[in-house]
Structure formats: structure tokens, C-alpha cells
């Protein structure tokens, strides 16, 4: 399978990026019977809270994007999907047989963004490669991969836009 990556982006906050990302994922899964994954690269974690809820979000620490990207061992060989994507979102939908997964994040992603900005070029290149590999892995497993980006400029928002087949820009 070679799924499409959709980046939901706008530099302005409060325009509905997360709402569009979450509803699009649910629509792809529920109405079109296609598998979908949401990658939350907004350190506010709104997509994570929307799909997993606050109680479950705290239990997904090992799968948080910032932790996955910092783990060297997860990129030395093909990663099992369960190491970085939470697949139980499907259980919360009307189509539990069709995969709907989440790659969560938390506000600690700001720290990784800062590390990248403050470091030499090597860290940026390393994170770019790891993020692209993660998206490529998801692309092979899901029909649609939707990336919810933060407002303003961010490393992962920019990389998601570069990797995207489609960029959706919600406007108010």
C-alpha cells in the first residue's frame, strides 16, 4: 500500500486545524472504509486528546512522537507499528475493523524542537530522516496519513508539509 500524506497547516492558531485533521481521519475510516492514521506534531497535543482522551494520553508516553524520534534503537531496524502508533482509536469508532491509529505527542515536543534549533546541522538532518521514515512506514500501512501541525513555524510542521501529497489550509 502507498497511502497519501495530508498535512493540515496554517500559521494562524484557532482556525480549526485539529478539528479538520480529526474529522478527516474519522470520515476516511467511517465513510470511505479506508484506514487512516493521525500524526500529532502540535505540542499542544489537541489531536492526541481528541482521539485518545486525557486519561489515555498520559498512558501513551512511550509512543509520544518526541520519545520515538529520540530513540536510536527504533530506527536501526524496521519498527513494529505498535512501538509508535496507538491503534486502539478504531475501537472508539463505528468501524472497529478498519484501522484508525494515532501517533501522539505532548508539550515535550517543544523541547525536541528546541534541541534541533540549538544543535548543529547533524541533529536536524537526523530528525528529518527519522521523521520521514516514520511517515513512510505509516504510508505503507494506512490509506491516508494525516498530520496535524502547530500554529506558527515549526521544524516538524515544515517537514510534514515537504513530505505531504496534499496540504490542507483551514481558514476562518
CSV table of C-alpha atoms in Angstrom, one decimal:
chain,number,residue,atom,x,y,z
A,1,UNK,CA,0.0,0.0,0.0
A,2,UNK,CA,1.2,3.5,-0.7
A,3,UNK,CA,-1.0,5.9,1.3
A,4,UNK,CA,-1.3,9.6,0.9
A,5,UNK,CA,0.1,12.1,3.4
A,6,UNK,CA,-2.2,15.0,4.1
A,7,UNK,CA,-0.7,17.9,6.1
A,8,UNK,CA,-3.2,20.2,7.8
A,9,UNK,CA,-1.4,23.5,8.3
A,10,UNK,CA,-1.9,27.2,8.9
A,11,UNK,CA,0.4,29.6,10.7
A,12,UNK,CA,-2.5,31.1,12.5
A,13,UNK,CA,-3.9,29.4,15.6
A,14,UNK,CA,-7.6,28.7,16.2
A,15,UNK,CA,-8.6,28.1,12.6
A,16,UNK,CA,-9.6,24.5,13.1
A,17,UNK,CA,-6.5,22.5,12.0
A,18,UNK,CA,-7.0,19.9,14.7
A,19,UNK,CA,-10.8,19.7,14.0
A,20,UNK,CA,-10.1,19.2,10.3
A,21,UNK,CA,-7.4,16.6,10.9
A,22,UNK,CA,-9.6,14.5,13.4
A,23,UNK,CA,-12.8,14.7,11.4
A,24,UNK,CA,-11.0,13.9,8.1
A,25,UNK,CA,-9.5,10.8,9.7
A,26,UNK,CA,-12.8,9.7,11.1
A,27,UNK,CA,-14.5,10.4,7.7
A,28,UNK,CA,-11.9,8.4,5.8
A,29,UNK,CA,-12.3,5.5,8.1
A,30,UNK,CA,-16.1,5.6,8.7
A,31,UNK,CA,-17.5,6.9,5.3
A,32,UNK,CA,-14.9,5.6,2.9
A,33,UNK,CA,-13.9,2.4,4.7
A,34,UNK,CA,-10.2,3.3,4.4
A,35,UNK,CA,-7.5,3.1,7.0
A,36,UNK,CA,-6.2,6.3,8.5
A,37,UNK,CA,-3.5,7.5,10.9
A,38,UNK,CA,-3.2,10.8,12.6
A,39,UNK,CA,0.3,12.1,13.4
A,40,UNK,CA,0.1,14.9,16.0
A,41,UNK,CA,3.1,17.3,15.6
A,42,UNK,CA,1.4,20.1,17.5
A,43,UNK,CA,3.0,20.2,21.0
A,44,UNK,CA,-0.4,21.3,22.4
A,45,UNK,CA,-1.5,17.7,21.8
A,46,UNK,CA,-5.0,18.6,20.8
A,47,UNK,CA,-5.4,15.7,18.3
A,48,UNK,CA,-3.9,13.4,20.9
A,49,UNK,CA,-6.5,14.5,23.4
A,50,UNK,CA,-9.3,14.4,20.8
A,51,UNK,CA,-8.6,10.8,19.8
A,52,UNK,CA,-7.3,9.3,23.0
A,53,UNK,CA,-8.7,11.5,25.7
A,54,UNK,CA,-6.7,12.9,28.7
A,55,UNK,CA,-6.7,9.7,30.7
A,56,UNK,CA,-5.3,7.5,27.8
A,57,UNK,CA,-3.0,10.3,26.6
A,58,UNK,CA,-0.9,10.0,29.7
A,59,UNK,CA,-0.5,6.2,29.2
A,60,UNK,CA,0.9,6.6,25.7
A,61,UNK,CA,4.3,8.1,26.9
A,62,UNK,CA,6.4,5.5,25.0
A,63,UNK,CA,4.6,6.2,21.8
A,64,UNK,CA,4.8,10.0,22.0
A,65,UNK,CA,6.4,11.4,18.9
A,66,UNK,CA,9.3,13.1,20.7
A,67,UNK,CA,10.2,9.9,22.5
A,68,UNK,CA,10.0,7.7,19.4
A,69,UNK,CA,12.2,10.1,17.4
A,70,UNK,CA,14.8,10.3,20.2
A,71,UNK,CA,15.1,6.5,20.5
A,72,UNK,CA,18.0,5.4,18.3
A,73,UNK,CA,17.2,1.7,18.5
A,74,UNK,CA,13.8,2.2,16.9
A,75,UNK,CA,15.4,3.3,13.7
A,76,UNK,CA,18.1,0.7,13.4
A,77,UNK,CA,15.7,-1.9,12.0
A,78,UNK,CA,12.1,-1.8,10.8
A,79,UNK,CA,9.9,-0.7,13.7
A,80,UNK,CA,6.8,-2.6,14.7
A,81,UNK,CA,3.9,-0.3,14.2
A,82,UNK,CA,2.8,-0.9,17.8
A,83,UNK,CA,6.0,0.8,19.0
A,84,UNK,CA,5.0,4.2,17.8
A,85,UNK,CA,1.3,4.2,16.7
A,86,UNK,CA,-1.6,3.6,19.0
A,87,UNK,CA,-4.1,1.5,17.1
A,88,UNK,CA,-6.9,1.4,19.6
A,89,UNK,CA,-8.6,4.5,18.2
A,90,UNK,CA,-10.5,2.2,15.9
A,91,UNK,CA,-12.2,0.7,19.0
A,92,UNK,CA,-13.7,4.1,19.7
A,93,UNK,CA,-15.3,4.4,16.2
A,94,UNK,CA,-18.3,2.9,14.4
A,95,UNK,CA,-15.9,0.9,12.2
A,96,UNK,CA,-13.6,-1.0,14.6
A,97,UNK,CA,-12.5,-3.4,11.9
A,98,UNK,CA,-10.9,-0.6,9.8
A,99,UNK,CA,-7.6,0.8,11.3
A,100,UNK,CA,-7.6,4.3,12.7
A,101,UNK,CA,-4.4,5.0,14.6
A,102,UNK,CA,-2.7,7.8,16.4
A,103,UNK,CA,1.0,8.9,16.7
A,104,UNK,CA,0.6,11.1,19.8
A,105,UNK,CA,2.7,13.9,21.1
A,106,UNK,CA,2.8,16.1,24.2
A,107,UNK,CA,4.2,19.5,25.0
A,108,UNK,CA,7.6,17.9,25.4
A,109,UNK,CA,7.8,18.0,21.6
A,110,UNK,CA,8.7,21.7,22.1
A,111,UNK,CA,11.8,20.5,23.9
A,112,UNK,CA,12.8,18.4,20.9
A,113,UNK,CA,12.1,21.4,18.6
A,114,UNK,CA,14.4,23.5,20.8
A,115,UNK,CA,17.1,20.8,20.7
A,116,UNK,CA,17.0,20.8,16.9
A,117,UNK,CA,17.2,24.6,16.7
A,118,UNK,CA,20.1,24.8,19.2
A,119,UNK,CA,22.1,22.0,17.8
A,120,UNK,CA,24.4,21.6,14.8
A,121,UNK,CA,23.1,20.6,11.4
A,122,UNK,CA,23.6,16.9,12.3
A,123,UNK,CA,20.7,16.7,14.7
A,124,UNK,CA,18.4,18.4,12.2
A,125,UNK,CA,19.3,16.0,9.5
A,126,UNK,CA,18.9,13.0,11.8
A,127,UNK,CA,15.5,14.1,13.0
A,128,UNK,CA,14.4,14.9,9.4
A,129,UNK,CA,15.4,11.4,8.4
A,130,UNK,CA,13.7,9.7,11.3
A,131,UNK,CA,10.5,11.7,10.8
A,132,UNK,CA,10.5,10.8,7.1
A,133,UNK,CA,11.0,7.1,7.9
A,134,UNK,CA,8.1,7.3,10.4
A,135,UNK,CA,5.8,8.8,7.7
A,136,UNK,CA,7.0,6.3,5.1
A,137,UNK,CA,6.2,3.5,7.5
A,138,UNK,CA,2.8,4.8,8.1
A,139,UNK,CA,2.3,5.4,4.4
A,140,UNK,CA,2.9,1.7,3.8
A,141,UNK,CA,0.3,0.7,6.4
A,142,UNK,CA,-2.5,3.2,6.0
A,143,UNK,CA,-4.5,4.6,3.1
A,144,UNK,CA,-4.3,8.1,4.5
A,145,UNK,CA,-1.8,9.7,6.9
A,146,UNK,CA,-3.0,13.0,8.3
A,147,UNK,CA,-0.5,15.3,10.1
A,148,UNK,CA,-1.9,17.9,12.5
A,149,UNK,CA,0.6,20.8,12.7
A,150,UNK,CA,1.0,23.6,15.2
A,151,UNK,CA,0.4,27.3,14.5
A,152,UNK,CA,3.4,29.3,13.6
A,153,UNK,CA,6.7,27.9,12.3
A,154,UNK,CA,8.0,24.5,13.5
A,155,UNK,CA,10.5,22.0,12.3
A,156,UNK,CA,8.0,19.1,12.2
A,157,UNK,CA,5.3,21.3,10.6
A,158,UNK,CA,7.7,22.2,7.8
A,159,UNK,CA,8.9,18.6,7.3
A,160,UNK,CA,5.3,17.4,7.2
A,161,UNK,CA,4.5,19.9,4.5
A,162,UNK,CA,7.5,18.8,2.5
A,163,UNK,CA,6.5,15.1,2.8
A,164,UNK,CA,2.8,15.7,2.0
A,165,UNK,CA,0.9,14.8,-1.1
A,166,UNK,CA,-1.8,17.2,-0.1
A,167,UNK,CA,-1.7,20.3,2.1
A,168,UNK,CA,-5.0,21.5,3.6
A,169,UNK,CA,-5.1,25.0,4.9
A,170,UNK,CA,-8.2,25.7,7.1
A,171,UNK,CA,-9.2,29.3,7.1
A,172,UNK,CA,-11.5,31.2,9.4
